[in-house]
Amino acid sequence: MPVRSIAAAVLVALVFYGAWKATPLLSGPVLRLESPAEGQSFADGAVVVSGVALHTEKLTLNGAPLLIDRSGNFATTLDMPTGGGILSLTVTDRFGRTHTEQRSVFVPLH
């Protein structure tokens, strides 16, 4: 009887461990955009875009590829013209699932 209990406990532990390790694959890509804030104004036109992209194969900013380091961090600076603009970041995982974040930014007249 104790052998069955131990075997059952090991089996349950393996199932929970497998579910825990599979959760990132099942949940899809994650995008945390740290900068810019929605509606943020940039007097000099230099817009810093930064954040973290997890469980992803590809990150694009307005359709152009953006590099991600091993930890998932990314950062770039855009020189925006005067006026308003919308930044669109999209992450895609290896299964083709996507997640998109958008931010509106503004560069005032000097």
Tab-separated table of C-alpha atoms in Angstrom:
chain	number	residue	atom	x	y	z
A	1	MET	CA	0.000	0.000	0.000
A	2	PRO	CA	2.757	2.571	0.775
A	3	VAL	CA	4.317	1.920	-2.656
A	4	ARG	CA	1.064	2.899	-4.394
A	5	SER	CA	0.807	6.068	-2.316
A	6	ILE	CA	4.369	7.062	-3.148
A	7	ALA	CA	3.848	6.291	-6.852
A	8	ALA	CA	0.623	8.340	-6.859
A	9	ALA	CA	2.348	11.260	-5.126
A	10	VAL	CA	5.212	11.185	-7.637
A	11	LEU	CA	2.759	11.064	-10.553
A	12	VAL	CA	0.783	14.013	-9.195
A	13	ALA	CA	4.006	15.967	-8.646
A	14	LEU	CA	5.120	15.276	-12.227
A	15	VAL	CA	1.770	16.422	-13.633
A	16	PHE	CA	1.893	19.685	-11.650
A	17	TYR	CA	5.527	20.273	-12.639
A	18	GLY	CA	4.698	19.708	-16.316
A	19	ALA	CA	1.748	22.082	-16.128
A	20	TRP	CA	3.901	24.717	-14.398
A	21	LYS	CA	6.629	24.486	-17.076
A	22	ALA	CA	4.092	24.489	-19.955
A	23	THR	CA	2.209	27.593	-18.767
A	24	PRO	CA	4.420	30.118	-20.655
A	25	LEU	CA	3.995	28.148	-23.882
A	26	LEU	CA	0.247	27.930	-23.472
A	27	SER	CA	-0.287	31.558	-22.448
A	28	GLY	CA	1.310	33.073	-25.559
A	29	PRO	CA	3.608	36.089	-25.981
A	30	VAL	CA	3.788	38.836	-23.360
A	31	LEU	CA	4.586	42.495	-24.060
A	32	ARG	CA	5.211	45.020	-21.276
A	33	LEU	CA	5.728	48.487	-22.723
A	34	GLU	CA	7.527	50.671	-20.144
A	35	SER	CA	8.013	53.758	-22.301
A	36	PRO	CA	6.431	55.872	-23.721
A	37	ALA	CA	3.318	56.466	-21.643
A	38	GLU	CA	0.013	56.929	-23.488
A	39	GLY	CA	-0.275	60.527	-24.753
A	40	GLN	CA	3.221	61.478	-23.612
A	41	SER	CA	4.738	64.640	-25.096
A	42	PHE	CA	8.361	64.832	-26.293
A	43	ALA	CA	9.615	68.404	-26.741
A	44	ASP	CA	12.808	67.406	-28.563
A	45	GLY	CA	11.165	64.732	-30.752
A	46	ALA	CA	13.340	61.903	-29.353
A	47	VAL	CA	10.901	59.172	-28.327
A	48	VAL	CA	12.393	56.366	-26.220
A	49	VAL	CA	10.579	53.062	-26.707
A	50	SER	CA	11.454	50.390	-24.158
A	51	GLY	CA	9.997	47.379	-22.418
A	52	VAL	CA	10.084	43.610	-22.094
A	53	ALA	CA	8.888	40.972	-24.560
A	54	LEU	CA	8.594	37.431	-23.186
A	55	HIS	CA	7.863	34.092	-24.865
A	56	THR	CA	8.302	35.657	-28.291
A	57	GLU	CA	10.121	34.948	-31.510
A	58	LYS	CA	9.634	38.341	-33.152
A	59	LEU	CA	9.026	41.936	-32.078
A	60	THR	CA	8.095	44.703	-34.505
A	61	LEU	CA	7.693	48.450	-34.056
A	62	ASN	CA	5.383	49.910	-36.723
A	63	GLY	CA	6.150	46.851	-38.866
A	64	ALA	CA	9.969	47.070	-38.578
A	65	PRO	CA	11.871	44.415	-36.594
A	66	LEU	CA	13.159	45.395	-33.168
A	67	LEU	CA	15.956	43.510	-31.382
A	68	ILE	CA	15.346	41.728	-28.074
A	69	ASP	CA	18.118	40.665	-25.681
A	70	ARG	CA	18.270	37.245	-23.969
A	71	SER	CA	16.203	38.510	-21.031
A	72	GLY	CA	13.501	39.896	-23.335
A	73	ASN	CA	14.448	43.558	-22.874
A	74	PHE	CA	14.294	45.986	-25.777
A	75	ALA	CA	14.954	49.693	-26.258
A	76	THR	CA	15.255	52.103	-29.145
A	77	THR	CA	14.990	55.843	-29.756
A	78	LEU	CA	12.893	57.303	-32.560
A	79	ASP	CA	13.228	60.842	-33.933
A	80	MET	CA	9.620	61.867	-34.464
A	81	PRO	CA	8.474	64.871	-36.513
A	82	THR	CA	6.284	67.610	-35.063
A	83	GLY	CA	2.712	66.511	-34.439
A	84	GLY	CA	1.099	63.343	-33.205
A	85	GLY	CA	1.950	59.764	-33.932
A	86	ILE	CA	0.913	56.257	-33.004
A	87	LEU	CA	3.486	53.619	-32.107
A	88	SER	CA	2.403	50.013	-32.635
A	89	LEU	CA	4.465	47.178	-31.126
A	90	THR	CA	3.593	43.574	-31.951
A	91	VAL	CA	5.083	40.386	-30.508
A	92	THR	CA	4.675	37.000	-32.186
A	93	ASP	CA	5.472	33.638	-30.612
A	94	ARG	CA	6.676	30.513	-32.408
A	95	PHE	CA	3.083	29.294	-32.793
A	96	GLY	CA	2.017	32.454	-34.645
A	97	ARG	CA	0.070	33.972	-31.753
A	98	THR	CA	0.388	37.761	-31.536
A	99	HIS	CA	-0.139	40.542	-29.021
A	100	THR	CA	-0.120	44.252	-29.934
A	101	GLU	CA	0.287	47.384	-27.798
A	102	GLN	CA	-0.214	50.907	-29.135
A	103	ARG	CA	0.802	54.285	-27.738
A	104	SER	CA	-0.083	57.764	-28.972
A	105	VAL	CA	2.732	60.304	-28.626
A	106	PHE	CA	2.961	64.021	-29.366
A	107	VAL	CA	5.825	66.299	-30.430
A	108	PRO	CA	4.882	69.994	-29.993
A	109	LEU	CA	6.035	72.889	-32.186
A	110	HIS	CA	9.254	74.508	-30.963
